[in-house]
mmCIF file of N, CA and C in Angstrom:
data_model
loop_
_atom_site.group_PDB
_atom_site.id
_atom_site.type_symbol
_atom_site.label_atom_id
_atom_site.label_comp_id
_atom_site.label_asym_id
_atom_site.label_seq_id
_atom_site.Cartn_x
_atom_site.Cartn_y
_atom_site.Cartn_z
ATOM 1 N N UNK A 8 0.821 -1.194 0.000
ATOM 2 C CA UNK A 8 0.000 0.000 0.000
ATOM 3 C C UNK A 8 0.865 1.257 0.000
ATOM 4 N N UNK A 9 0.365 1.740 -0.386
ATOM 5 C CA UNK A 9 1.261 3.484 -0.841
ATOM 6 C C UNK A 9 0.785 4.374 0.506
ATOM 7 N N UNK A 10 2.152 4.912 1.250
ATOM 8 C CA UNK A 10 2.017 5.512 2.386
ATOM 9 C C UNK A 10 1.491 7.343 1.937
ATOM 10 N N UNK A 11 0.545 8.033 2.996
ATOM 11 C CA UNK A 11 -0.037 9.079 2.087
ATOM 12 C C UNK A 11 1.005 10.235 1.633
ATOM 13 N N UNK A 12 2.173 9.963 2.438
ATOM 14 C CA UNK A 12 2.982 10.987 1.443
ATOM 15 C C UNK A 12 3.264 10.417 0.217
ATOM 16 N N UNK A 13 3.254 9.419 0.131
ATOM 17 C CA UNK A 13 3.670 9.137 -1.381
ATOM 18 C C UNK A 13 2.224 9.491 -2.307
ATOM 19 N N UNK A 14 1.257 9.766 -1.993
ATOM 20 C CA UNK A 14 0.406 10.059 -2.806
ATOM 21 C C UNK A 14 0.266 11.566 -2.913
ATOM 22 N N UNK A 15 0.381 12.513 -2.080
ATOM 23 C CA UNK A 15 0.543 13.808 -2.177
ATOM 24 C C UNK A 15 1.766 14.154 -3.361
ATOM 25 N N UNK A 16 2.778 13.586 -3.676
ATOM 26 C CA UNK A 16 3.218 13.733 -4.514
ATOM 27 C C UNK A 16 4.845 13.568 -4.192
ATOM 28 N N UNK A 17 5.830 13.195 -4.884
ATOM 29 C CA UNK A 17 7.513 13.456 -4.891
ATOM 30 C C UNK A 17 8.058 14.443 -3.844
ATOM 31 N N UNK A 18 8.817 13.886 -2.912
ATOM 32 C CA UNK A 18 9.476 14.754 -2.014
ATOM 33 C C UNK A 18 10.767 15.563 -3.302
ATOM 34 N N UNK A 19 11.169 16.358 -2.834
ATOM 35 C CA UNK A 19 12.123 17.428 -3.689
ATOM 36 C C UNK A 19 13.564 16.332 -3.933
ATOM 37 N N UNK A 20 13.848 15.832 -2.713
ATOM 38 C CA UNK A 20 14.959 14.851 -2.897
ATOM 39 C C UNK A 20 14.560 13.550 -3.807
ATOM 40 N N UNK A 21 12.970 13.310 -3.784
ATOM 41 C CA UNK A 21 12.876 12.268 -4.804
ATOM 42 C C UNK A 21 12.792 12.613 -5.963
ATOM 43 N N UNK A 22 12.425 13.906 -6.140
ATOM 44 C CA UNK A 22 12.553 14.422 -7.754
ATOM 45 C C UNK A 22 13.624 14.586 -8.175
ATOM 46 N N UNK A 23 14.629 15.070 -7.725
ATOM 47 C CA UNK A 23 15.955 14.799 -8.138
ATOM 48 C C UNK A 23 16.402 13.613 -8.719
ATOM 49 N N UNK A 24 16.076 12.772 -7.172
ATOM 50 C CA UNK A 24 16.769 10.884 -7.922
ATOM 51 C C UNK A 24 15.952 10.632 -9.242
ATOM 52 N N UNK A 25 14.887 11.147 -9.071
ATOM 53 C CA UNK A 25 13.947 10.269 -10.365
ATOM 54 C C UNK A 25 14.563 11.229 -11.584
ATOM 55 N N UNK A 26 15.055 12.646 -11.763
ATOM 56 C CA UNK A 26 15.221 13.116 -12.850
ATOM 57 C C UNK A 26 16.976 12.696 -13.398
ATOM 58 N N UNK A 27 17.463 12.273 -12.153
ATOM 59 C CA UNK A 27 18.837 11.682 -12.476
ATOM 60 C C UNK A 27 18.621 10.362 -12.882
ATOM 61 N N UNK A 28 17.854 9.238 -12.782
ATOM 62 C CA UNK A 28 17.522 8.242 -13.187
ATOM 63 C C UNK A 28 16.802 8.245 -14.596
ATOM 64 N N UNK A 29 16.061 9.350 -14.620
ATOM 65 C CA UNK A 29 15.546 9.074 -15.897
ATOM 66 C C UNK A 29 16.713 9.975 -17.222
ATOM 67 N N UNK A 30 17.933 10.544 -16.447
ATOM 68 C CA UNK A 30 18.661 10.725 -17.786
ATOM 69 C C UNK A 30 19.327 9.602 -18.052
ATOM 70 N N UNK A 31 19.491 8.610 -16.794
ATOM 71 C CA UNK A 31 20.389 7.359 -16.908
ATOM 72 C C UNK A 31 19.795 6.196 -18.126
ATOM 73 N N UNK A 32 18.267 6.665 -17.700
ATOM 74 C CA UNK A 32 17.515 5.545 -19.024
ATOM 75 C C UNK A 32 18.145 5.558 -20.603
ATOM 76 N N UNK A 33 18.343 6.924 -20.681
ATOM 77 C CA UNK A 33 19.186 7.248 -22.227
ATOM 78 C C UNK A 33 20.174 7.237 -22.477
ATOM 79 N N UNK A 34 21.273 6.546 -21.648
ATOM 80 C CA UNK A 34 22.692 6.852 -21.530
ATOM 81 C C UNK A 34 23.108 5.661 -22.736
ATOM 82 N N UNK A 35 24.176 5.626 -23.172
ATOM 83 C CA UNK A 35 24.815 4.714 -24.352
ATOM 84 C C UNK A 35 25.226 3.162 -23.526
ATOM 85 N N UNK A 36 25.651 3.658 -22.408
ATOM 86 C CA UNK A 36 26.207 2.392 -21.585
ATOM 87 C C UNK A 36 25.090 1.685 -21.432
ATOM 88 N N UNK A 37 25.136 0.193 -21.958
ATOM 89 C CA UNK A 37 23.639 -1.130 -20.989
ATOM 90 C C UNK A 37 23.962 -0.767 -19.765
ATOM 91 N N UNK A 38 24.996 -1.507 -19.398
ATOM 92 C CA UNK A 38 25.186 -1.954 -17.789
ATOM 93 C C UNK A 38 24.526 -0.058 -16.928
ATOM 94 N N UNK A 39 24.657 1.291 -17.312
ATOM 95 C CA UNK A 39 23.903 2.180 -16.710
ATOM 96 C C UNK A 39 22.391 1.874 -16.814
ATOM 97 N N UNK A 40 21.999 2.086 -18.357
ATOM 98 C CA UNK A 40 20.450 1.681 -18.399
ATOM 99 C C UNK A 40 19.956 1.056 -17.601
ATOM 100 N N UNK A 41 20.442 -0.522 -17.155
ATOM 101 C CA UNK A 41 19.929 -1.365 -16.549
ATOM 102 C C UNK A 41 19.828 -0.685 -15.431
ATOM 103 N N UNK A 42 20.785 -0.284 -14.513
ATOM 104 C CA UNK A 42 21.338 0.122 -13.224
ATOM 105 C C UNK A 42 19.585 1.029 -13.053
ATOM 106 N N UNK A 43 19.907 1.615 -13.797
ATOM 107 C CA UNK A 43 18.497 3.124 -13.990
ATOM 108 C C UNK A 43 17.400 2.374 -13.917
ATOM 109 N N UNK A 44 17.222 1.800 -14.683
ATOM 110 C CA UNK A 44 15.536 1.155 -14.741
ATOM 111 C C UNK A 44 15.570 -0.002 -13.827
ATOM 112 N N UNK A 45 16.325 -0.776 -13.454
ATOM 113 C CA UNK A 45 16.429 -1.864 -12.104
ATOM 114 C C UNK A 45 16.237 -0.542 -10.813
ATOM 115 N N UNK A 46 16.787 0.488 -10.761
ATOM 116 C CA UNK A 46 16.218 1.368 -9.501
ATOM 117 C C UNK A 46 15.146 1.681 -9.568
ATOM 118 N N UNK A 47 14.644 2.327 -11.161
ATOM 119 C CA UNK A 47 13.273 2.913 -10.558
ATOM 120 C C UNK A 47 12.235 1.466 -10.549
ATOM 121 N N UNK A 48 12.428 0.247 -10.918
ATOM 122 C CA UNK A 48 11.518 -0.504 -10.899
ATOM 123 C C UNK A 48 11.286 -0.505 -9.107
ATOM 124 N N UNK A 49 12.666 -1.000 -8.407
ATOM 125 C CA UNK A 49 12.568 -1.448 -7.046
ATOM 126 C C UNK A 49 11.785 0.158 -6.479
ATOM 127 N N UNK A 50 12.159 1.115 -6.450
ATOM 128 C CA UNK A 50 11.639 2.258 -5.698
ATOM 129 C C UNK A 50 10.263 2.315 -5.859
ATOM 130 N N UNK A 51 9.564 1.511 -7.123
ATOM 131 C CA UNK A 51 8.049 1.987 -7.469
ATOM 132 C C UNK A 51 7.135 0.964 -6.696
ATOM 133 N N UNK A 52 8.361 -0.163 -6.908
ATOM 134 C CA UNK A 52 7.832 -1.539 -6.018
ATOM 135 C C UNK A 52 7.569 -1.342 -4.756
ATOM 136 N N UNK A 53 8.408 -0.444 -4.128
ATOM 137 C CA UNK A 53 8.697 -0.306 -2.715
ATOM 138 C C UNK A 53 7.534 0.565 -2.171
ATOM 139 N N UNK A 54 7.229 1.697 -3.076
ATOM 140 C CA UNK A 54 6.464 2.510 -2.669
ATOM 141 C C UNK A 54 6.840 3.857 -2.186
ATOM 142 N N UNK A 55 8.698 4.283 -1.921
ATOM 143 C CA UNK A 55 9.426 5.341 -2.016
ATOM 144 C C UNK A 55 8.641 6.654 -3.128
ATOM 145 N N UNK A 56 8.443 5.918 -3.819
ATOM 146 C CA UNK A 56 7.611 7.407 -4.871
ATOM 147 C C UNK A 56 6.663 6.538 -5.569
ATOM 148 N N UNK A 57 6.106 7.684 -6.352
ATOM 149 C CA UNK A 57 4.599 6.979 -7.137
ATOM 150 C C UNK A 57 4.611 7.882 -8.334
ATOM 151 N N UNK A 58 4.913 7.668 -9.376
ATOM 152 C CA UNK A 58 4.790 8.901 -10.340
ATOM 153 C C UNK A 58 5.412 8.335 -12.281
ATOM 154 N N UNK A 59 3.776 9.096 -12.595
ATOM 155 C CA UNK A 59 3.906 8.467 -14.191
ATOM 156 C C UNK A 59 4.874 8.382 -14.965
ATOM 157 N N UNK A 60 5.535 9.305 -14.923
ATOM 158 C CA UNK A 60 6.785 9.941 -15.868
ATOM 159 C C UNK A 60 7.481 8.081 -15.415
ATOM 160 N N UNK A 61 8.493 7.907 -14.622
ATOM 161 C CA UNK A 61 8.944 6.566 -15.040
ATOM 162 C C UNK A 61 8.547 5.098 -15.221
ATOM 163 N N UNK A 62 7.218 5.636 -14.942
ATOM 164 C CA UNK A 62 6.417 3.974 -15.195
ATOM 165 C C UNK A 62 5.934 4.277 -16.919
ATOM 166 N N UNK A 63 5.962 5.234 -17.152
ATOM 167 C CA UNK A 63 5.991 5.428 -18.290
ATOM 168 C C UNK A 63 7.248 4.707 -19.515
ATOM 169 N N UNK A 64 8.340 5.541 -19.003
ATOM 170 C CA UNK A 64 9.550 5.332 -19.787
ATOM 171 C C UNK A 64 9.757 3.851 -19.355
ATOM 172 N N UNK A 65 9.432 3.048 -18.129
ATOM 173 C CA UNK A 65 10.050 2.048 -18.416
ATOM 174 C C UNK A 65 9.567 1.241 -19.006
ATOM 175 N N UNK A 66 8.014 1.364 -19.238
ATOM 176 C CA UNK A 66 7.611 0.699 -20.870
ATOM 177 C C UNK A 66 7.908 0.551 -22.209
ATOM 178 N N UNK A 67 8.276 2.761 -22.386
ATOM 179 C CA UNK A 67 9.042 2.463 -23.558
ATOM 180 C C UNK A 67 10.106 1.978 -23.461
ATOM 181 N N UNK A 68 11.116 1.433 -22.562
ATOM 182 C CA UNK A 68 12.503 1.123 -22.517
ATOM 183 C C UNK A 68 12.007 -0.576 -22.884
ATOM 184 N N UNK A 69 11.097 -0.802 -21.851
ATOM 185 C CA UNK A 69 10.904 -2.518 -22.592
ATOM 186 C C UNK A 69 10.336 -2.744 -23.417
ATOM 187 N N UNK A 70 9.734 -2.326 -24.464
ATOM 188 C CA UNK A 70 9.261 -2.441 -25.349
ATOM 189 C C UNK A 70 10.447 -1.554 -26.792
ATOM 190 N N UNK A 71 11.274 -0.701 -26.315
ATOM 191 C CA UNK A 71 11.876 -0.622 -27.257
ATOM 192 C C UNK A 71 13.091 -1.266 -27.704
ATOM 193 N N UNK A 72 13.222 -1.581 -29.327
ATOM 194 C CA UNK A 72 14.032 -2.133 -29.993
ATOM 195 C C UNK A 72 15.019 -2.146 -29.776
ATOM 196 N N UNK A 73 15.767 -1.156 -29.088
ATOM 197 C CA UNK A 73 17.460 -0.846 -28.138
ATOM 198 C C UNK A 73 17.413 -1.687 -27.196
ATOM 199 N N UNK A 74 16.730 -2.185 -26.843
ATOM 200 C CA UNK A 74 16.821 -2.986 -25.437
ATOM 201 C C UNK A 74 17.173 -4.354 -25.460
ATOM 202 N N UNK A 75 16.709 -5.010 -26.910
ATOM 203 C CA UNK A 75 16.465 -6.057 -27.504
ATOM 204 C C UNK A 75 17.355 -7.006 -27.196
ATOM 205 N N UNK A 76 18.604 -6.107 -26.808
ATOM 206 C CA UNK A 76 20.588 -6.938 -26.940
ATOM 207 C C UNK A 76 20.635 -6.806 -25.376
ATOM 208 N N UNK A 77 19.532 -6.457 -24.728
ATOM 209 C CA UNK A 77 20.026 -6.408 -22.661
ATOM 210 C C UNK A 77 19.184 -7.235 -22.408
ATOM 211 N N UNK A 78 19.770 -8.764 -21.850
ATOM 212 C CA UNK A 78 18.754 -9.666 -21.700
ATOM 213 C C UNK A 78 18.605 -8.765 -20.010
ATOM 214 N N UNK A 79 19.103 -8.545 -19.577
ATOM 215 C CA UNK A 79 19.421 -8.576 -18.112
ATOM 216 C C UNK A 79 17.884 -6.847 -17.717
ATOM 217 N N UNK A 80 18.160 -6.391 -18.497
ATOM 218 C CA UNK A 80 17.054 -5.195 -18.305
ATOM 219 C C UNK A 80 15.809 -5.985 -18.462
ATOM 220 N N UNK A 81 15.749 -6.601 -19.852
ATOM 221 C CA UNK A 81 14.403 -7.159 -20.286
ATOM 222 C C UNK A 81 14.103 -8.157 -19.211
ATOM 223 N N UNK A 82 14.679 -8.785 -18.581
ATOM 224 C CA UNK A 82 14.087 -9.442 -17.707
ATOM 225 C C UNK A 82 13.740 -9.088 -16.640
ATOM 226 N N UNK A 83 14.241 -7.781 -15.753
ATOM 227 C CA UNK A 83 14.163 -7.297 -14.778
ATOM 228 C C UNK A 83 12.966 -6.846 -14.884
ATOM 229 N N UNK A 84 12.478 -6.095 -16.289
ATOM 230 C CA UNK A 84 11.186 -5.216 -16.567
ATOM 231 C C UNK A 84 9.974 -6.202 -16.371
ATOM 232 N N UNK A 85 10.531 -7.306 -17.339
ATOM 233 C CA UNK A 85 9.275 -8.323 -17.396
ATOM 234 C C UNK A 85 8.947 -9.401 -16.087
ATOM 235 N N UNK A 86 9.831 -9.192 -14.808
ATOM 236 C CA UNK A 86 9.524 -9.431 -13.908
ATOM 237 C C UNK A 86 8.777 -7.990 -13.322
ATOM 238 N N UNK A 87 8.922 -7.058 -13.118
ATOM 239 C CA UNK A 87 8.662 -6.010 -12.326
ATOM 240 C C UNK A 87 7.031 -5.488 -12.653
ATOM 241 N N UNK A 88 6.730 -5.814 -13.782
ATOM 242 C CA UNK A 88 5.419 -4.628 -14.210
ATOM 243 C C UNK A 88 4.277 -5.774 -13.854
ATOM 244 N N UNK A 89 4.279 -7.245 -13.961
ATOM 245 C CA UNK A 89 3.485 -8.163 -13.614
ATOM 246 C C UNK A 89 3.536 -7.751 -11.719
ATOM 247 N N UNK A 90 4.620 -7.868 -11.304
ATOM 248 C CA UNK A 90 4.870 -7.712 -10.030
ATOM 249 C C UNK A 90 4.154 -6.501 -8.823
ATOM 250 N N UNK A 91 4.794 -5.422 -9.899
ATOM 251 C CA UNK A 91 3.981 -4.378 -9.783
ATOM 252 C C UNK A 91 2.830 -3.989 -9.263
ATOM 253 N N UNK A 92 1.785 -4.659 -10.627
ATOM 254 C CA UNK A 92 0.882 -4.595 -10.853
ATOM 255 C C UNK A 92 0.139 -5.459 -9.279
ATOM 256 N N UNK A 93 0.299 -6.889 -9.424
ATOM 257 C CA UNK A 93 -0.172 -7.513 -8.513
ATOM 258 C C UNK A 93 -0.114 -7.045 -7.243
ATOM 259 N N UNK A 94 0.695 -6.456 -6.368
ATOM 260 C CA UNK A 94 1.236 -5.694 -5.211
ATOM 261 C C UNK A 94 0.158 -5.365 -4.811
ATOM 262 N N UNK A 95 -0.549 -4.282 -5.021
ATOM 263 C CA UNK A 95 -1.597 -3.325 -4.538
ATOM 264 C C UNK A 95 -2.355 -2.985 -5.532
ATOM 265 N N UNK A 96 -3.567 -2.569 -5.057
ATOM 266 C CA UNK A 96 -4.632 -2.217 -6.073
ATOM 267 C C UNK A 96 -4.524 -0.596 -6.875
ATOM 268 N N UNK A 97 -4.120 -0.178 -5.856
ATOM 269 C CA UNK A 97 -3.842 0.917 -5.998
ATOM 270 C C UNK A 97 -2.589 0.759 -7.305
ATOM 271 N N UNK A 98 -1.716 -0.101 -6.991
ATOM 272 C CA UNK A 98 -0.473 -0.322 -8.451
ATOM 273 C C UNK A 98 -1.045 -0.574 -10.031
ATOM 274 N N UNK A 99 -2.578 -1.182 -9.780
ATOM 275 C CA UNK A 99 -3.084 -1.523 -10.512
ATOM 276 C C UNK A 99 -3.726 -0.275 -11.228
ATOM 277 N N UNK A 100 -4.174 0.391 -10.546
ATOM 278 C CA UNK A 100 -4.894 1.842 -11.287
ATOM 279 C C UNK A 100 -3.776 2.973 -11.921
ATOM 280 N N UNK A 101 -3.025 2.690 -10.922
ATOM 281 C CA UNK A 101 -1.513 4.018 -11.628
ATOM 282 C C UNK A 101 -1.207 3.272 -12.984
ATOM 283 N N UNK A 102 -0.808 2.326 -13.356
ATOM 284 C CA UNK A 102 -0.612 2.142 -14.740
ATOM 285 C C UNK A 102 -1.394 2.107 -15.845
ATOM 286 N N UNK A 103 -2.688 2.022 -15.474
ATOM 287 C CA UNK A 103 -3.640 2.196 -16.155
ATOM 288 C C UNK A 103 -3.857 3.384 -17.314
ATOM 289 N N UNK A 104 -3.467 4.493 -16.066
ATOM 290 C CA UNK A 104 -3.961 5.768 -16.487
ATOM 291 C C UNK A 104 -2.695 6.266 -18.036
ATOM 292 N N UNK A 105 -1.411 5.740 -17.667
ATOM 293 C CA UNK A 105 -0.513 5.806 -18.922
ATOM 294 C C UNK A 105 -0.387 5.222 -19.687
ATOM 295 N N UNK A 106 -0.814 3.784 -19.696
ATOM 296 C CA UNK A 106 -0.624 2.697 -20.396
ATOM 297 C C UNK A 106 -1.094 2.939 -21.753
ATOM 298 N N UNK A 107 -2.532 3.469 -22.047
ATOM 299 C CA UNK A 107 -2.856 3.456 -23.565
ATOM 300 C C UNK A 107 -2.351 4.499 -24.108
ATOM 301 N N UNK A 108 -1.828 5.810 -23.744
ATOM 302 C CA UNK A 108 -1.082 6.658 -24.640
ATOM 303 C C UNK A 108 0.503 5.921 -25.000
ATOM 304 N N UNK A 109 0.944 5.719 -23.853
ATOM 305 C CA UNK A 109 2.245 4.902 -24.001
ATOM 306 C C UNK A 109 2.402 3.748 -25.278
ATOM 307 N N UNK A 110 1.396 3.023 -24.952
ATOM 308 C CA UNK A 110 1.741 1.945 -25.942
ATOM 309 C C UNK A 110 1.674 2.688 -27.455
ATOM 310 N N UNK A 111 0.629 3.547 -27.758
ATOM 311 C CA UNK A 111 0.260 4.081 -28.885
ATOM 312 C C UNK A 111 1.444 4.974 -29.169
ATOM 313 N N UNK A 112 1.825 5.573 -28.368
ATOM 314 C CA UNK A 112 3.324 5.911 -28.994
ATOM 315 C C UNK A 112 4.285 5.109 -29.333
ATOM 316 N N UNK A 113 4.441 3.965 -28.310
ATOM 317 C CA UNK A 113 5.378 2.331 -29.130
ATOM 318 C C UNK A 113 4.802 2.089 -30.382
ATOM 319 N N UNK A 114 3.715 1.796 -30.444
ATOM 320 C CA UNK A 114 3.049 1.274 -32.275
ATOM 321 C C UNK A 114 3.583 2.383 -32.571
ATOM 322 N N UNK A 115 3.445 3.491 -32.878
ATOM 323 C CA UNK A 115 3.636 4.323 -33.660
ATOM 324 C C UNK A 115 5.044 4.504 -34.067
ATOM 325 N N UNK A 116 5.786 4.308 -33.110
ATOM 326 C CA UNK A 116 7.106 4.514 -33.520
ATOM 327 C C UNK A 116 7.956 3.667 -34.511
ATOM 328 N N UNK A 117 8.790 3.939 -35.549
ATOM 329 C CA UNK A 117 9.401 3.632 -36.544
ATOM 330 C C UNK A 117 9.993 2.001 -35.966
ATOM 331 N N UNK A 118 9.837 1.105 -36.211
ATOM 332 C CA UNK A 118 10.494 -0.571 -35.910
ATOM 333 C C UNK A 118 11.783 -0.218 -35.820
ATOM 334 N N UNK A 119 12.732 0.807 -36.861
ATOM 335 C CA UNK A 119 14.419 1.086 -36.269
ATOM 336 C C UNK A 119 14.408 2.299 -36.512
ATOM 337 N N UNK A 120 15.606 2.323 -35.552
ATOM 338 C CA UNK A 120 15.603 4.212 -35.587
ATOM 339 C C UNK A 120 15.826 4.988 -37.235
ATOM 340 N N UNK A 121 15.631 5.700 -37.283
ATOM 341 C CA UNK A 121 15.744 7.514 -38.461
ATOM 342 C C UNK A 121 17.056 7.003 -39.320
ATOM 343 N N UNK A 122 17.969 6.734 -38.342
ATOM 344 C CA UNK A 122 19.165 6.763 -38.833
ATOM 345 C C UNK A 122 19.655 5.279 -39.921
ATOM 346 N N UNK A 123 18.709 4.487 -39.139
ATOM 347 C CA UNK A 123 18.933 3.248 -40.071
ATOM 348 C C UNK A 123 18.497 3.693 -41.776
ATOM 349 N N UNK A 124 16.798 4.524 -41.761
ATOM 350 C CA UNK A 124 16.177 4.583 -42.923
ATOM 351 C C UNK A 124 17.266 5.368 -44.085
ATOM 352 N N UNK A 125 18.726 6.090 -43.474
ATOM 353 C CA UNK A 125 18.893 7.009 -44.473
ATOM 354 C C UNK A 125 20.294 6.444 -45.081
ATOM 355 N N UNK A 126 20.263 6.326 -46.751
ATOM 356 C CA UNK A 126 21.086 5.423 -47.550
ATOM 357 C C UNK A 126 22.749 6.300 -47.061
ATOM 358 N N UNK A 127 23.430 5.755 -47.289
ATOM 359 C CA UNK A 127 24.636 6.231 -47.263
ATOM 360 C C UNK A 127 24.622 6.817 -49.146
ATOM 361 N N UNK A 128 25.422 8.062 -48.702
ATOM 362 C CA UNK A 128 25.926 8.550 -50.565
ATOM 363 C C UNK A 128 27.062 7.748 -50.342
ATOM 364 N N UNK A 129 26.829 7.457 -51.983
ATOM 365 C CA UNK A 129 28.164 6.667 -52.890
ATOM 366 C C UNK A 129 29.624 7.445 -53.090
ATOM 367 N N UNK A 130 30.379 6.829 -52.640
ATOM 368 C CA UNK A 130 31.550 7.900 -52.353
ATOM 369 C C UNK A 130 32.472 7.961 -54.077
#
């Protein structure tokens, strides 16, 4: 169950960790990514914070095509959001509310990145 400060919203020190974690989601290094999204999974699990923005991204992170080569993320995710979910009822309604824009931005998005689509010139 989510204690009521965590529902009033992010203490100032948790907005920090969460905005330093969520630059970690984009970093080039796996072994960071993972590090990033293995924290915010456990902190959301725990009940330390409650907030869309990374239950968000860590959908798109498991569901996106970059991830494909980190068995070690993909499994952490695909343990965590079943997990999640089951926990509390309350876990059950917070994902709810992001879930169908989220995914609709995954469909929507290109199968490989921009950079794949553009030919190299002939030298």
């Amino acid at each position: 169950p989510l204690s009521p400060s965590a529902m009033t919203g992010p203490s100032p020190g948790a907005l920090c960790l969460m905005k330093l974690l969520l630059a970690q989601l984009d970093n080039e290094n796996e072994s960071v990514r993972t590090v990033a999204a293995e924290g915010f999974a456990k902190l959301l699990f725990a009940g330390r914070f409650v907030a869309l923005e990374p239950l968000c991204r860590l959908l798109i992170v498991y569901f996106s095509p970059a991830s494909e080569g980190c068995p070690k993320l993909r499994q952490c995710l695909s343990v965590f959001f079943p997990a999640f979910a089951f926990a509390a009822t309350s876990h059950q309604e917070l994902p709810s509310r992001p879930l169908l824009p989220t995914l609709r931005l995954i469909c929507a998005a290109p199968s490989k990145p921009a950079l794949y689509a553009i030919r190299p010139a002939p030298l």
